[in-house]
DNA sequence: AGATAGAACTGACCTATATCAACGCCAAGA
DNA sequence: TCTTGGCGTTGATATAGGTCAGTTCTATCT
């Protein structure tokens, strides 16, 4: 195994013996962009730990519209609810970039969690992080309108905003590319952002959300 | 203390000694409808455990519109993220009915969690439940439109649906009372529900979401 | 340089839902 | 019995954002 568990946040402060044990039922996978990691409805058996890349979790609604629930990034745990609850995965996971992840046999991991307080603590931390994340998604999506969401996005991603394609940003924000284009025009007109000089007036943006 | 911790899900399978210890830094509270439990921005010190009633968690957005993030029910934990992360509460909690809850000194509870695997497990279960809940909110709100949400609501609340005031249902669902009224009319016209006979055709409702 | 394709932009239109306003219904109190 | 206030209903209107279609821009390939 090339990925070393001890470098992963979830396994911080875990003794070597336990790590070795976990390695025995953990497998490493690489999947390239746009391939499916698991489907909605699949029976869970493994806990997924995203090591590198981005995984998109989405549902296909009745009218065949794809609704993105969440993008996962490094060190995030995927599928813990389905595993803990023994219910099928409620959504489909797809590689949004080339990704590297671990599949951990859940039943076996559970035993380790029970017998190792540090491991239990790490799982807890990871769950809390996830809750925070979900709460953030909810408040962003329910409280803010499109313009506010765009302002928040630029504010939080001022580093890479100008290097990211608008259609991708639109997808992440859950707005149509046309709407995003119009909103960006608004900010350009107000000289809050400038695409040529790659300037973003963070103070001014902050006012919007 | 009249509420006995051993009857509460969070303390299931916890030995008496530990429970007694926890009781030492737990206080019981009763708050009547419409009073505030804590405010957005407050520094967290206690973990709240709702014993009875409903607590509404909401944010007040920039344009003074109140956005409900979540309703808490029996046995739910409130504020664990703020406590674990040491950040101020991100939203305001208000009693939506007369409520009974416990305030548990978080720093002290943390020690107990560390030293007691069963307690760690129970916290974990509670966190998982919460994640499931949040994911459900997200998929309901992002994936379903109003009519679908109403259908789902009636389906899941067929017991008390006819006893609940429409304005309350509208608030829970995050739609205006007018919209709810029109949607209900639609279901009445299709004879999927009947307010007189308190009949709801669950099969038919299921088709809508 | 010209060709091509994907991205961005723009205007016209559509749709879901909110908002506003008016009205009727019904239960509780006078 | 009359009054009152909250709730539900209904129609008219407003609005945010999506969809569609056409155009322009830009970067890459030949």
CSV table of N, CA, C and O in Angstrom, one decimal, chain A residues 55-103:
chain,number,residue,atom,x,y,z
A,55,UNK,N,-14.6,14.3,-5.0
A,55,UNK,CA,-15.7,13.4,-5.3
A,55,UNK,C,-17.0,14.2,-5.2
A,55,UNK,O,-17.3,14.9,-4.2
A,56,UNK,N,-17.9,14.0,-6.2
A,56,UNK,CA,-19.1,14.7,-6.2
A,56,UNK,C,-20.2,13.7,-5.8
A,56,UNK,O,-20.3,12.6,-6.3
A,57,UNK,N,-21.1,14.2,-4.9
A,57,UNK,CA,-22.2,13.3,-4.4
A,57,UNK,C,-23.5,13.9,-4.9
A,57,UNK,O,-23.7,15.1,-4.6
A,58,UNK,N,-24.2,13.2,-5.7
A,58,UNK,CA,-25.4,13.8,-6.2
A,58,UNK,C,-26.6,12.8,-6.3
A,58,UNK,O,-26.4,11.6,-6.3
A,59,UNK,N,-27.8,13.4,-6.4
A,59,UNK,CA,-29.0,12.6,-6.6
A,59,UNK,C,-29.6,12.9,-7.9
A,59,UNK,O,-29.4,14.0,-8.4
A,60,UNK,N,-30.3,12.0,-8.5
A,60,UNK,CA,-31.0,12.3,-9.7
A,60,UNK,C,-32.4,12.3,-9.4
A,60,UNK,O,-33.0,11.3,-8.9
A,61,UNK,N,-33.0,13.5,-9.5
A,61,UNK,CA,-34.4,13.7,-9.1
A,61,UNK,C,-35.3,13.1,-10.1
A,61,UNK,O,-35.0,12.7,-11.2
A,62,UNK,N,-36.6,13.1,-9.7
A,62,UNK,CA,-37.7,12.5,-10.5
A,62,UNK,C,-37.6,13.0,-11.9
A,62,UNK,O,-37.8,12.2,-12.9
A,63,UNK,N,-37.4,14.3,-12.1
A,63,UNK,CA,-37.5,14.8,-13.5
A,63,UNK,C,-36.0,14.8,-14.1
A,63,UNK,O,-35.7,15.6,-14.9
A,64,UNK,N,-35.3,13.8,-13.7
A,64,UNK,CA,-33.9,13.6,-14.3
A,64,UNK,C,-33.0,14.7,-14.2
A,64,UNK,O,-32.0,14.8,-14.9
A,65,UNK,N,-33.2,15.6,-13.2
A,65,UNK,CA,-32.3,16.6,-13.0
A,65,UNK,C,-31.3,16.2,-11.9
A,65,UNK,O,-31.6,15.6,-10.9
A,66,UNK,N,-30.0,16.4,-12.2
A,66,UNK,CA,-29.0,16.1,-11.3
A,66,UNK,C,-28.8,17.1,-10.2
A,66,UNK,O,-28.6,18.3,-10.6
A,67,UNK,N,-29.0,16.8,-9.0
A,67,UNK,CA,-28.8,17.7,-7.9
A,67,UNK,C,-27.6,17.4,-7.1
A,67,UNK,O,-27.5,16.3,-6.5
A,68,UNK,N,-26.6,18.3,-7.0
A,68,UNK,CA,-25.4,18.0,-6.3
A,68,UNK,C,-25.6,18.3,-4.8
A,68,UNK,O,-26.1,19.3,-4.4
A,69,UNK,N,-25.4,17.2,-4.0
A,69,UNK,CA,-25.5,17.4,-2.6
A,69,UNK,C,-24.3,17.9,-1.9
A,69,UNK,O,-24.3,18.7,-1.0
A,70,UNK,N,-23.1,17.5,-2.5
A,70,UNK,CA,-21.9,17.9,-1.8
A,70,UNK,C,-20.7,17.5,-2.6
A,70,UNK,O,-20.7,16.6,-3.4
A,71,UNK,N,-19.6,18.3,-2.5
A,71,UNK,CA,-18.4,17.9,-3.0
A,71,UNK,C,-17.5,17.5,-1.9
A,71,UNK,O,-17.4,18.3,-0.9
A,72,UNK,N,-16.8,16.4,-2.0
A,72,UNK,CA,-15.9,15.9,-0.9
A,72,UNK,C,-14.5,16.3,-1.3
A,72,UNK,O,-14.1,16.1,-2.5
A,73,UNK,N,-13.7,16.6,-0.3
A,73,UNK,CA,-12.3,16.9,-0.6
A,73,UNK,C,-11.4,16.0,0.3
A,73,UNK,O,-11.9,15.2,1.0
A,74,UNK,N,-10.1,16.3,0.3
A,74,UNK,CA,-9.1,15.5,1.0
A,74,UNK,C,-9.5,15.2,2.4
A,74,UNK,O,-10.0,16.1,3.1
A,75,UNK,N,-9.3,14.0,2.8
A,75,UNK,CA,-9.5,13.5,4.2
A,75,UNK,C,-10.9,13.4,4.6
A,75,UNK,O,-11.2,13.2,5.8
A,76,UNK,N,-11.8,13.6,3.7
A,76,UNK,CA,-13.2,13.4,4.1
A,76,UNK,C,-13.7,12.0,4.1
A,76,UNK,O,-13.3,11.2,3.2
A,77,UNK,N,-14.6,11.7,5.0
A,77,UNK,CA,-15.2,10.4,5.1
A,77,UNK,C,-16.5,10.3,4.3
A,77,UNK,O,-17.3,11.3,4.4
A,78,UNK,N,-16.7,9.3,3.5
A,78,UNK,CA,-17.9,9.2,2.7
A,78,UNK,C,-18.6,8.0,3.0
A,78,UNK,O,-18.0,6.9,3.1
A,79,UNK,N,-19.9,8.1,3.3
A,79,UNK,CA,-20.8,6.9,3.5
A,79,UNK,C,-20.9,6.4,4.9
A,79,UNK,O,-21.4,5.3,5.1
A,80,UNK,N,-20.5,7.2,5.9
A,80,UNK,CA,-20.5,6.7,7.2
A,80,UNK,C,-22.0,6.5,7.7
A,80,UNK,O,-22.2,5.6,8.5
A,81,UNK,N,-22.8,7.4,7.3
A,81,UNK,CA,-24.2,7.2,7.8
A,81,UNK,C,-24.8,5.9,7.2
A,81,UNK,O,-25.4,5.1,8.0
A,82,UNK,N,-24.7,5.7,5.9
A,82,UNK,CA,-25.2,4.4,5.3
A,82,UNK,C,-24.6,3.2,6.1
A,82,UNK,O,-25.3,2.3,6.4
A,83,UNK,N,-23.3,3.3,6.3
A,83,UNK,CA,-22.7,2.2,7.0
A,83,UNK,C,-23.2,2.0,8.4
A,83,UNK,O,-23.5,0.9,8.8
A,84,UNK,N,-23.2,3.0,9.2
A,84,UNK,CA,-23.6,2.9,10.6
A,84,UNK,C,-25.0,2.5,10.7
A,84,UNK,O,-25.4,1.8,11.5
A,85,UNK,N,-25.8,3.0,9.7
A,85,UNK,CA,-27.3,2.7,9.8
A,85,UNK,C,-27.7,1.5,9.0
A,85,UNK,O,-28.8,1.1,9.0
A,86,UNK,N,-26.7,0.9,8.3
A,86,UNK,CA,-27.0,-0.3,7.5
A,86,UNK,C,-28.1,0.0,6.4
A,86,UNK,O,-28.9,-0.9,6.1
A,87,UNK,N,-28.1,1.2,5.9
A,87,UNK,CA,-29.1,1.5,4.8
A,87,UNK,C,-28.3,1.7,3.5
A,87,UNK,O,-27.2,2.0,3.5
A,88,UNK,N,-29.0,1.6,2.4
A,88,UNK,CA,-28.3,1.8,1.1
A,88,UNK,C,-27.9,3.2,0.9
A,88,UNK,O,-28.5,4.1,1.5
A,89,UNK,N,-26.8,3.4,0.2
A,89,UNK,CA,-26.3,4.8,-0.1
A,89,UNK,C,-27.5,5.6,-0.7
A,89,UNK,O,-28.1,5.2,-1.6
A,90,UNK,N,-27.7,6.8,-0.1
A,90,UNK,CA,-28.8,7.6,-0.6
A,90,UNK,C,-28.5,8.4,-1.8
A,90,UNK,O,-29.3,9.1,-2.3
A,91,UNK,N,-27.2,8.4,-2.3
A,91,UNK,CA,-26.9,9.2,-3.4
A,91,UNK,C,-25.7,8.6,-4.2
A,91,UNK,O,-25.1,7.6,-3.7
A,92,UNK,N,-25.4,9.1,-5.3
A,92,UNK,CA,-24.4,8.5,-6.2
A,92,UNK,C,-23.1,9.3,-6.0
A,92,UNK,O,-23.1,10.6,-5.9
A,93,UNK,N,-22.0,8.6,-5.9
A,93,UNK,CA,-20.7,9.3,-5.8
A,93,UNK,C,-19.9,9.1,-7.1
A,93,UNK,O,-19.7,8.0,-7.6
A,94,UNK,N,-19.4,10.3,-7.6
A,94,UNK,CA,-18.7,10.2,-8.9
A,94,UNK,C,-17.4,11.0,-8.7
A,94,UNK,O,-17.3,12.0,-8.1
A,95,UNK,N,-16.3,10.5,-9.4
A,95,UNK,CA,-15.0,11.2,-9.3
A,95,UNK,C,-15.2,12.5,-10.1
A,95,UNK,O,-15.5,12.5,-11.3
A,96,UNK,N,-14.9,13.6,-9.5
A,96,UNK,CA,-15.0,14.9,-10.1
A,96,UNK,C,-13.7,15.3,-10.7
A,96,UNK,O,-13.6,16.2,-11.5
A,97,UNK,N,-12.6,14.7,-10.2
A,97,UNK,CA,-11.3,14.8,-10.8
A,97,UNK,C,-10.7,13.4,-10.7
A,97,UNK,O,-11.4,12.5,-10.2
A,98,UNK,N,-9.5,13.2,-11.0
A,98,UNK,CA,-8.8,12.0,-10.8
A,98,UNK,C,-8.7,11.9,-9.2
A,98,UNK,O,-8.3,12.8,-8.6
A,99,UNK,N,-9.1,10.7,-8.7
A,99,UNK,CA,-9.2,10.7,-7.2
A,99,UNK,C,-8.4,9.4,-6.7
A,99,UNK,O,-8.2,8.4,-7.4
A,100,UNK,N,-8.0,9.5,-5.5
A,100,UNK,CA,-7.4,8.5,-4.7
A,100,UNK,C,-8.2,8.3,-3.5
A,100,UNK,O,-8.4,9.3,-2.7
A,101,UNK,N,-8.6,7.1,-3.2
A,101,UNK,CA,-9.4,6.9,-1.9
A,101,UNK,C,-9.1,5.5,-1.4
A,101,UNK,O,-8.6,4.6,-2.0
A,102,UNK,N,-9.5,5.4,-0.1
A,102,UNK,CA,-9.4,4.1,0.6
A,102,UNK,C,-10.8,3.5,0.8
A,102,UNK,O,-11.7,4.2,1.0
A,103,UNK,N,-10.9,2.2,0.7
A,103,UNK,CA,-12.1,1.5,1.1
A,103,UNK,C,-11.8,0.7,2.3
A,103,UNK,O,-10.9,-0.2,2.3
